[in-house]
Amino acid sequence: MRRTWGKLFGRSARRSRSTQRLATMVTTGLVAAAGITMASPAASAAGDFYTPPSTFASQPGSVIRSQPSPLLLQIPGVKNQWPGTATRVMYTSSYQDGKPAPVTGTLVEPTAAWRGKGERPTIVLGPGTVGQGDQCAGSKLMNFPLAIDPAKPSIAVNYTAPELNLLLINGVRVFITDYIGMGTPGIHTYVNRRESGAAMLDGARAALRLSKAGADAPVGFSGYSQGGGAAASAAEMAATYAPDLNVKATYAGAPPADLAKVIDRIDGTFIVGGIGYAINGLTARYPELGPILDRETTPAGKRVLSQVATQCIGDTGLAFGFQRTNQWTRTGQPLSQVIDRIPEAKKVVAEQRIGTLKPNAPVLLEGGINDDVIPYGQVVALERDWRAQGADVRMVTNGIPPIFPGLVVNHALPMLTTLLPATNFLLANFDR
């Protein structure tokens, strides 16, 4: 069943210097609105937390360590503050090859009572793109959503608060994963289907263990953009990777289900550097990509890949926004064409395709017709792939007209407009 919001909202090779200045002003404005602060004291104090012990429990979902993590405007040490009690967590997930992986995240137990049916449900929230540097990890930014590290320099932003608080006031327990390699040792494996899904599923297991919830307590997944891909991966991996979880529903907004198509769309936008995150993460798991990158990229391209590995998304946008990936390749071809002509690279990208497995619970998808980062067609294809396997899938189509294409406005706005319907969808399935 497909729904459109077009009636509610109405229906380049080069970016100009004025558009670049506009992007800078938008980012600077956001920083100013949040309040300028130097590197968060809580983030600095928690530094040692992110170094895993030499040995830790290998069972997926095991809690390796935990510590209190005050939320915005909360007083440390005071119990039962609104909207919930947060705990920073390191838990066990698994790398692509199945070996144990230490991952961090945040568990928030709501102050509000659960008034639905049965036991309090848990939602695992997959954050959208925040960057690839360890300083970008959301669990380091729960007490204040923005931190500036003048030494790098870098601006880290946590924008999960709207969805987090909406779930908490409805009495839903929330677990937010940092994903593999974000904060913890190693590269963050951005948009790796297997590792993103595992981090979400094992986050649910860790949340249930830490909160002492029943083994059959209801679980759901939610996310937008990168988080939408992680949620979708978790939804389709649940039956085989985590059959012990009682999954009730998933919301996956603007999921990057087909990287080959996403790479082509994001090229030339303000966040084109996100392609670098993907390449870095994939190269870490597929060593055969290393010689190909070395052969195909220019010194400028190598510099981009090296720099984005330690950046947050705002840093990346300001440093490389609106570049074209043909500036990074020796042949002058965009990366999408380079991937398409090299069988080994094409195979790696194809392995990240979401839609080959059947979700074991209802899923709500969202796609924007004018989304300037995530192509609408590949979201529709994901819906079709899942339906063909007999999955219970619904889709919302966002029809917001184009607004400064390439500045990512048409990708960001649907995240906000879908927030309430997505929450209602999850709550309704918990109440069934």
Short mmCIF file of C-alpha atoms in Angstrom, two decimals:
data_model
loop_
_atom_site.label_atom_id
_atom_site.label_comp_id
_atom_site.label_asym_id
_atom_site.label_seq_id
_atom_site.Cartn_x
_atom_site.Cartn_y
_atom_site.Cartn_z
CA MET A 1 0.00 0.00 0.00
CA ARG A 2 1.56 3.29 -1.05
CA ARG A 3 0.69 6.73 0.21
CA THR A 4 1.80 10.13 -1.04
CA TRP A 5 2.11 13.41 0.83
CA GLY A 6 2.45 15.47 -2.31
CA LYS A 7 -0.97 17.05 -1.79
CA LEU A 8 0.12 18.33 1.61
CA PHE A 9 3.36 19.85 0.48
CA GLY A 10 2.97 20.43 -3.28
CA ARG A 11 4.97 18.98 -5.84
CA SER A 12 24.24 19.74 -12.58
CA ALA A 13 27.50 19.30 -13.56
CA ARG A 14 28.75 22.30 -11.56
CA ARG A 15 27.63 24.10 -8.41
CA SER A 16 28.16 27.83 -8.25
CA ARG A 17 30.26 29.57 -5.65
CA SER A 18 27.07 31.15 -4.30
CA THR A 19 25.63 27.69 -3.58
CA GLN A 20 28.86 26.71 -1.81
CA ARG A 21 28.58 29.85 0.33
CA LEU A 22 24.95 29.02 1.09
CA ALA A 23 25.98 25.55 2.31
CA THR A 24 28.62 27.11 4.54
CA MET A 25 26.12 29.60 5.95
CA VAL A 26 23.58 26.85 6.66
CA THR A 27 26.15 24.76 8.53
CA THR A 28 27.51 27.77 10.42
CA GLY A 29 23.98 28.78 11.33
CA LEU A 30 23.25 25.37 12.79
CA VAL A 31 26.39 25.56 14.87
CA ALA A 32 25.52 29.03 16.12
CA ALA A 33 21.95 27.99 16.93
CA ALA A 34 23.17 25.07 19.02
CA GLY A 35 25.67 27.22 20.89
CA ILE A 36 29.42 27.16 20.40
CA THR A 37 31.14 24.76 22.76
CA MET A 38 34.59 23.23 22.80
CA ALA A 39 35.05 19.46 22.85
CA SER A 40 32.43 18.05 25.20
CA PRO A 41 33.89 17.31 28.69
CA ALA A 42 31.75 14.17 28.90
CA ALA A 43 33.11 12.96 25.58
CA SER A 44 36.69 13.52 26.74
CA ALA A 45 36.10 11.84 30.10
CA ALA A 46 34.60 8.83 28.33
CA GLY A 47 37.65 8.37 26.10
CA ASP A 48 38.95 5.22 27.80
CA PHE A 49 35.47 3.71 27.65
CA TYR A 50 35.87 3.17 23.90
CA THR A 51 39.03 1.07 24.15
CA PRO A 52 37.82 -2.53 24.46
CA PRO A 53 39.42 -4.92 26.94
CA SER A 54 41.94 -7.41 25.58
CA THR A 55 39.35 -10.17 26.03
CA PHE A 56 35.59 -9.88 26.12
CA ALA A 57 32.51 -12.08 25.83
CA SER A 58 32.14 -13.37 22.28
CA GLN A 59 28.40 -14.09 22.38
CA PRO A 60 26.55 -11.52 20.22
CA GLY A 61 24.64 -9.04 22.35
CA SER A 62 26.84 -9.50 25.44
CA VAL A 63 27.35 -6.35 27.54
CA ILE A 64 31.10 -5.70 27.79
CA ARG A 65 30.86 -2.58 29.96
CA SER A 66 28.46 0.22 30.80
CA GLN A 67 28.37 3.59 32.57
CA PRO A 68 25.83 6.37 33.26
CA SER A 69 25.38 8.87 30.44
CA PRO A 70 23.37 12.01 31.34
CA LEU A 71 21.07 13.41 28.67
CA LEU A 72 20.75 17.07 27.67
CA LEU A 73 19.98 19.36 30.67
CA GLN A 74 20.07 16.47 33.14
CA ILE A 75 21.98 16.73 36.43
CA PRO A 76 24.54 13.91 36.80
CA GLY A 77 23.75 11.54 39.66
CA VAL A 78 20.06 12.42 40.00
CA LYS A 79 17.76 9.46 39.32
CA ASN A 80 14.54 9.29 37.27
CA GLN A 81 14.99 12.56 35.40
CA TRP A 82 12.87 13.35 32.33
CA PRO A 83 12.76 11.96 29.67
CA GLY A 84 14.74 8.89 30.73
CA THR A 85 17.85 7.34 32.23
CA ALA A 86 20.69 6.83 29.77
CA THR A 87 23.52 4.32 29.94
CA ARG A 88 26.54 4.25 27.65
CA VAL A 89 27.16 0.65 26.58
CA MET A 90 29.87 -1.39 24.92
CA TYR A 91 28.48 -4.64 23.57
CA THR A 92 29.50 -7.55 21.38
CA SER A 93 28.45 -7.74 17.75
CA SER A 94 30.25 -9.37 14.83
CA TYR A 95 32.37 -8.39 11.88
CA GLN A 96 31.53 -9.49 8.37
CA ASP A 97 33.59 -12.67 8.83
CA GLY A 98 31.72 -13.57 12.02
CA LYS A 99 34.47 -12.67 14.48
CA PRO A 100 33.40 -10.78 17.65
CA ALA A 101 33.34 -6.99 17.34
CA PRO A 102 33.12 -4.47 20.21
CA VAL A 103 30.49 -1.82 19.48
CA THR A 104 29.25 1.11 21.53
CA GLY A 105 25.85 2.70 21.89
CA THR A 106 23.40 4.24 24.34
CA LEU A 107 20.46 2.65 26.15
CA VAL A 108 17.72 5.03 27.36
CA GLU A 109 15.11 3.74 29.79
CA PRO A 110 12.08 6.08 29.63
CA THR A 111 10.64 7.86 32.63
CA ALA A 112 7.17 7.56 31.05
CA ALA A 113 5.21 4.36 31.59
CA TRP A 114 4.42 2.03 28.71
CA ARG A 115 0.65 2.12 28.29
CA GLY A 116 0.35 -0.28 25.38
CA LYS A 117 -0.19 -4.02 25.46
CA GLY A 118 2.28 -6.38 27.06
CA GLU A 119 5.83 -5.69 28.13
CA ARG A 120 7.62 -2.42 27.40
CA PRO A 121 9.00 -2.55 23.82
CA THR A 122 12.52 -1.68 22.72
CA ILE A 123 13.37 0.27 19.58
CA VAL A 124 16.91 0.11 18.23
CA LEU A 125 17.60 3.40 16.50
CA GLY A 126 20.13 3.60 13.67
CA PRO A 127 21.52 7.13 13.33
CA GLY A 128 21.78 8.80 9.95
CA THR A 129 25.14 9.81 8.52
CA VAL A 130 27.28 11.60 11.10
CA GLY A 131 30.72 10.93 9.63
CA GLN A 132 33.53 8.39 9.90
CA GLY A 133 35.76 9.80 12.63
CA ASP A 134 35.58 8.38 16.15
CA GLN A 135 34.65 11.81 17.53
CA CYS A 136 31.35 11.61 15.63
CA ALA A 137 29.94 8.73 17.70
CA GLY A 138 26.49 9.63 19.01
CA SER A 139 27.12 8.05 22.42
CA LYS A 140 29.73 10.76 23.03
CA LEU A 141 27.14 13.48 22.40
CA MET A 142 24.11 12.53 24.48
CA ASN A 143 24.55 15.28 27.07
CA PHE A 144 25.00 17.99 24.43
CA PRO A 145 24.25 17.46 20.73
CA LEU A 146 27.27 19.31 19.39
CA ALA A 147 30.99 19.24 20.12
CA ILE A 148 33.84 21.16 18.53
CA ASP A 149 37.37 19.82 18.50
CA PRO A 150 39.56 22.79 17.49
CA ALA A 151 42.64 20.60 17.28
CA LYS A 152 41.41 18.63 14.23
CA PRO A 153 39.34 20.87 13.59
CA SER A 154 35.99 19.04 13.64
CA ILE A 155 32.33 19.63 14.44
CA ALA A 156 30.38 16.59 15.65
CA VAL A 157 26.58 16.69 15.73
CA ASN A 158 24.04 14.24 17.18
CA TYR A 159 20.59 14.75 15.62
CA THR A 160 18.75 11.73 17.01
CA ALA A 161 16.97 13.77 19.72
CA PRO A 162 13.61 14.32 17.93
CA GLU A 163 13.01 10.62 17.29
CA LEU A 164 14.54 9.57 20.61
CA ASN A 165 12.32 11.88 22.65
CA LEU A 166 9.16 11.03 20.71
CA LEU A 167 9.69 7.35 21.48
CA LEU A 168 10.57 8.01 25.13
CA ILE A 169 7.44 10.04 25.87
CA ASN A 170 5.46 7.08 24.56
CA GLY A 171 7.16 4.81 27.08
CA VAL A 172 9.37 3.00 24.57
CA ARG A 173 12.86 1.90 25.59
CA VAL A 174 15.45 3.12 23.04
CA PHE A 175 18.87 1.80 22.14
CA ILE A 176 21.03 3.90 19.78
CA THR A 177 23.97 2.11 18.18
CA ASP A 178 27.19 3.85 17.14
CA TYR A 179 27.77 1.08 14.54
CA ILE A 180 30.96 -0.92 14.12
CA GLY A 181 34.16 1.15 14.13
CA MET A 182 32.54 4.41 15.25
CA GLY A 183 34.36 5.38 18.45
CA THR A 184 35.85 1.90 18.81
CA PRO A 185 39.08 0.75 17.08
CA GLY A 186 39.09 0.29 13.33
CA ILE A 187 37.38 2.10 10.48
CA HIS A 188 33.64 2.70 10.62
CA THR A 189 32.20 0.36 7.98
CA TYR A 190 29.70 2.84 6.59
CA VAL A 191 26.73 1.24 4.73
CA ASN A 192 28.16 -2.27 5.01
CA ARG A 193 24.90 -4.27 4.88
CA ARG A 194 26.06 -7.20 7.02
CA GLU A 195 27.80 -5.21 9.75
CA SER A 196 25.12 -2.50 9.96
CA GLY A 197 22.37 -5.07 10.39
CA ALA A 198 24.36 -7.05 12.97
CA ALA A 199 25.09 -3.92 15.04
CA MET A 200 21.35 -3.19 15.19
CA LEU A 201 20.30 -6.76 16.04
CA ASP A 202 22.99 -7.21 18.67
CA GLY A 203 22.12 -3.79 20.06
CA ALA A 204 18.61 -5.14 20.68
CA ARG A 205 20.04 -8.18 22.46
CA ALA A 206 22.29 -5.98 24.63
CA ALA A 207 19.39 -3.65 25.46
CA LEU A 208 17.21 -6.53 26.61
CA ARG A 209 20.02 -7.96 28.75
CA LEU A 210 20.98 -4.65 30.34
CA SER A 211 17.38 -3.65 31.09
CA LYS A 212 16.55 -7.17 32.35
CA ALA A 213 13.62 -7.34 29.96
CA GLY A 214 12.03 -10.67 29.16
CA ALA A 215 13.60 -12.77 26.44
CA ASP A 216 10.37 -12.45 24.44
CA ALA A 217 10.01 -8.68 24.95
CA PRO A 218 8.94 -6.88 21.74
CA VAL A 219 11.63 -5.28 19.58
CA GLY A 220 11.57 -2.89 16.63
CA PHE A 221 14.07 -1.07 14.42
CA SER A 222 14.04 2.46 13.12
CA GLY A 223 16.33 4.70 11.10
CA TYR A 224 16.61 7.21 8.28
CA SER A 225 19.22 7.43 5.49
CA GLN A 226 22.25 5.47 6.74
CA GLY A 227 20.02 4.49 9.66
CA GLY A 228 17.29 3.48 7.24
CA GLY A 229 19.70 1.13 5.53
CA ALA A 230 20.81 -0.31 8.88
CA ALA A 231 17.19 -0.78 9.98
CA ALA A 232 16.29 -2.43 6.67
CA SER A 233 19.32 -4.71 6.94
CA ALA A 234 18.32 -5.68 10.48
CA ALA A 235 14.76 -6.36 9.35
CA GLU A 236 15.82 -8.80 6.66
CA MET A 237 18.63 -10.41 8.69
CA ALA A 238 16.53 -10.96 11.83
CA ALA A 239 15.12 -14.36 10.89
CA THR A 240 18.54 -15.91 10.28
CA TYR A 241 20.97 -13.86 12.40
CA ALA A 242 18.80 -13.26 15.48
CA PRO A 243 15.81 -15.65 15.52
CA ASP A 244 15.71 -15.24 19.33
CA LEU A 245 14.41 -11.66 18.99
CA ASN A 246 10.67 -10.98 19.00
CA VAL A 247 10.71 -8.43 16.16
CA LYS A 248 7.41 -6.59 15.74
CA ALA A 249 8.10 -3.87 13.17
CA THR A 250 10.69 -1.77 11.34
CA TYR A 251 10.69 1.75 9.93
CA ALA A 252 13.33 2.35 7.24
CA GLY A 253 13.33 5.87 5.83
CA ALA A 254 15.28 6.63 2.63
CA PRO A 255 17.37 3.45 2.85
CA PRO A 256 20.44 3.23 0.57
CA ALA A 257 19.34 -0.21 -0.63
CA ASP A 258 21.30 -0.17 -3.90
CA LEU A 259 24.70 1.53 -3.51
CA ALA A 260 25.37 1.56 -7.24
CA LYS A 261 22.45 3.94 -7.72
CA VAL A 262 23.10 5.94 -4.56
CA ILE A 263 26.71 6.67 -5.52
CA ASP A 264 25.57 8.17 -8.81
CA ARG A 265 22.92 10.36 -7.10
CA ILE A 266 25.08 11.67 -4.27
CA ASP A 267 27.94 12.58 -6.63
CA GLY A 268 28.31 16.36 -6.85
CA THR A 269 26.16 17.14 -3.80
CA PHE A 270 27.17 18.83 -0.56
CA ILE A 271 27.80 15.41 1.03
CA VAL A 272 29.62 13.77 -1.89
CA GLY A 273 32.32 12.87 0.63
CA GLY A 274 29.96 10.21 1.95
CA ILE A 275 31.08 8.15 -1.03
CA GLY A 276 34.53 8.27 0.55
CA TYR A 277 33.11 6.87 3.80
CA ALA A 278 31.63 3.95 1.86
CA ILE A 279 34.85 3.26 -0.06
CA ASN A 280 36.96 3.36 3.10
CA GLY A 281 34.64 0.99 4.92
CA LEU A 282 34.35 -1.46 2.06
CA THR A 283 38.10 -1.49 1.44
CA ALA A 284 38.65 -2.48 5.08
CA ARG A 285 36.54 -5.61 4.55
CA TYR A 286 37.41 -6.35 0.93
CA PRO A 287 41.23 -6.08 0.61
CA GLU A 288 40.98 -6.77 -3.12
CA LEU A 289 39.70 -3.21 -3.53
CA GLY A 290 43.02 -1.75 -2.33
CA PRO A 291 45.06 -2.28 -5.52
CA ILE A 292 42.10 -1.14 -7.62
CA LEU A 293 41.83 2.13 -5.70
CA ASP A 294 45.56 2.67 -5.88
CA ARG A 295 45.45 2.21 -9.65
CA GLU A 296 42.31 4.20 -10.37
CA THR A 297 42.52 7.23 -8.07
CA THR A 298 44.56 10.39 -8.44
CA PRO A 299 46.61 11.91 -5.60
CA ALA A 300 43.65 14.25 -5.01
CA GLY A 301 41.29 11.27 -4.76
CA LYS A 302 43.60 9.49 -2.31
CA ARG A 303 43.76 12.65 -0.22
CA VAL A 304 39.95 12.84 -0.06
CA LEU A 305 39.67 9.21 1.09
CA SER A 306 42.33 9.72 3.74
CA GLN A 307 40.83 12.92 5.12
CA VAL A 308 37.18 11.86 5.27
CA ALA A 309 38.14 8.80 7.35
CA THR A 310 38.65 11.08 10.36
CA GLN A 311 35.92 13.64 9.67
CA CYS A 312 32.32 14.26 10.71
CA ILE A 313 29.76 14.97 8.01
CA GLY A 314 29.82 18.76 8.43
CA ASP A 315 33.62 18.76 8.12
CA THR A 316 33.38 16.64 4.98
CA GLY A 317 30.75 18.85 3.41
CA LEU A 318 32.72 22.04 3.99
CA ALA A 319 35.97 20.47 2.78
CA PHE A 320 34.74 18.62 -0.32
CA GLY A 321 31.13 19.66 -0.89
CA PHE A 322 29.92 19.76 -4.52
CA GLN A 323 33.04 18.09 -5.91
CA ARG A 324 32.55 15.47 -8.61
CA THR A 325 34.15 12.06 -8.23
CA ASN A 326 35.61 12.32 -11.74
CA GLN A 327 38.04 14.74 -10.08
CA TRP A 328 39.31 11.81 -8.02
CA THR A 329 39.90 9.25 -10.80
CA ARG A 330 42.77 8.89 -13.26
CA THR A 331 40.46 8.28 -16.21
CA GLY A 332 38.20 11.25 -15.47
CA GLN A 333 35.24 8.88 -15.13
CA PRO A 334 32.86 9.24 -12.17
CA LEU A 335 33.30 6.50 -9.58
CA SER A 336 29.99 4.92 -10.54
CA GLN A 337 31.41 4.21 -14.01
CA VAL A 338 34.72 2.98 -12.61
CA ILE A 339 32.86 0.51 -10.39
CA ASP A 340 30.69 -0.62 -13.26
CA ARG A 341 33.65 -1.53 -15.50
CA ILE A 342 35.66 -3.41 -12.84
CA PRO A 343 34.05 -6.79 -12.00
CA GLU A 344 35.67 -7.10 -8.55
CA ALA A 345 34.41 -3.67 -7.47
CA LYS A 346 30.99 -4.25 -8.99
CA LYS A 347 30.66 -7.52 -7.04
CA VAL A 348 31.53 -5.84 -3.72
CA VAL A 349 28.95 -3.11 -4.24
CA ALA A 350 26.34 -5.69 -5.29
CA GLU A 351 26.89 -7.59 -2.03
CA GLN A 352 25.62 -4.54 -0.12
CA ARG A 353 22.25 -4.73 -1.89
CA ILE A 354 19.33 -4.85 0.55
CA GLY A 355 16.26 -6.82 -0.50
CA THR A 356 17.56 -10.35 -1.00
CA LEU A 357 16.16 -11.67 2.29
CA LYS A 358 12.60 -11.56 3.66
CA PRO A 359 11.80 -9.45 6.76
CA ASN A 360 9.99 -11.46 9.43
CA ALA A 361 7.82 -8.54 10.61
CA PRO A 362 5.97 -5.57 9.03
CA VAL A 363 8.10 -2.81 7.50
CA LEU A 364 7.30 0.81 6.66
CA LEU A 365 9.50 2.33 3.95
CA GLU A 366 9.79 6.00 3.00
CA GLY A 367 11.10 7.44 -0.23
CA GLY A 368 11.17 10.99 -1.55
CA ILE A 369 10.46 11.60 -5.23
CA ASN A 370 12.88 14.56 -5.19
CA ASP A 371 15.35 13.21 -2.63
CA ASP A 372 18.72 14.53 -3.79
CA VAL A 373 20.76 11.85 -1.99
CA ILE A 374 18.77 8.60 -1.99
CA PRO A 375 17.11 7.79 -5.34
CA TYR A 376 13.39 7.15 -5.00
CA GLY A 377 13.45 4.35 -7.59
CA GLN A 378 15.76 2.11 -5.57
CA VAL A 379 13.45 2.43 -2.52
CA VAL A 380 10.53 1.37 -4.72
CA ALA A 381 12.67 -1.54 -5.96
CA LEU A 382 13.31 -2.59 -2.35
CA GLU A 383 9.58 -2.58 -1.65
CA ARG A 384 9.02 -4.69 -4.77
CA ASP A 385 11.81 -7.15 -3.85
CA TRP A 386 10.41 -7.71 -0.39
CA ARG A 387 6.83 -8.01 -1.58
CA ALA A 388 7.88 -10.65 -4.10
CA GLN A 389 9.09 -12.73 -1.15
CA GLY A 390 5.78 -12.32 0.68
CA ALA A 391 6.89 -9.71 3.19
CA ASP A 392 4.43 -7.28 4.83
CA VAL A 393 5.66 -3.94 3.43
CA ARG A 394 4.06 -0.52 3.18
CA MET A 395 5.52 2.60 1.65
CA VAL A 396 5.11 6.33 2.10
CA THR A 397 6.05 8.56 -0.82
CA ASN A 398 7.18 12.08 -0.03
CA GLY A 399 6.41 14.66 -2.70
CA ILE A 400 8.16 17.78 -1.40
CA PRO A 401 9.22 19.79 -4.48
CA PRO A 402 12.92 20.40 -5.24
CA ILE A 403 14.57 22.90 -2.89
CA PHE A 404 18.20 23.88 -3.67
CA PRO A 405 19.03 20.49 -5.29
CA GLY A 406 22.34 19.12 -4.08
CA LEU A 407 22.21 20.98 -0.77
CA VAL A 408 20.51 17.90 0.78
CA VAL A 409 17.39 19.82 1.84
CA ASN A 410 15.17 17.36 -0.02
CA HIS A 411 16.84 14.52 1.83
CA ALA A 412 16.66 16.11 5.29
CA LEU A 413 13.06 17.44 5.29
CA PRO A 414 11.34 14.06 4.75
CA MET A 415 13.16 12.76 7.84
CA LEU A 416 11.17 15.28 9.89
CA THR A 417 7.84 14.99 8.09
CA THR A 418 7.83 11.19 8.42
CA LEU A 419 8.75 11.19 12.10
CA LEU A 420 5.22 11.06 13.54
CA PRO A 421 3.71 8.59 11.03
CA ALA A 422 6.71 6.30 11.47
CA THR A 423 6.37 6.38 15.26
CA ASN A 424 2.65 5.66 15.01
CA PHE A 425 3.37 2.71 12.73
CA LEU A 426 5.81 1.23 15.24
CA LEU A 427 3.51 1.83 18.20
CA ALA A 428 0.54 0.28 16.39
CA ASN A 429 2.51 -2.90 15.71
CA PHE A 430 3.64 -3.13 19.33
CA ASP A 431 0.00 -2.91 20.34
CA ARG A 432 -1.17 -5.76 18.10
#
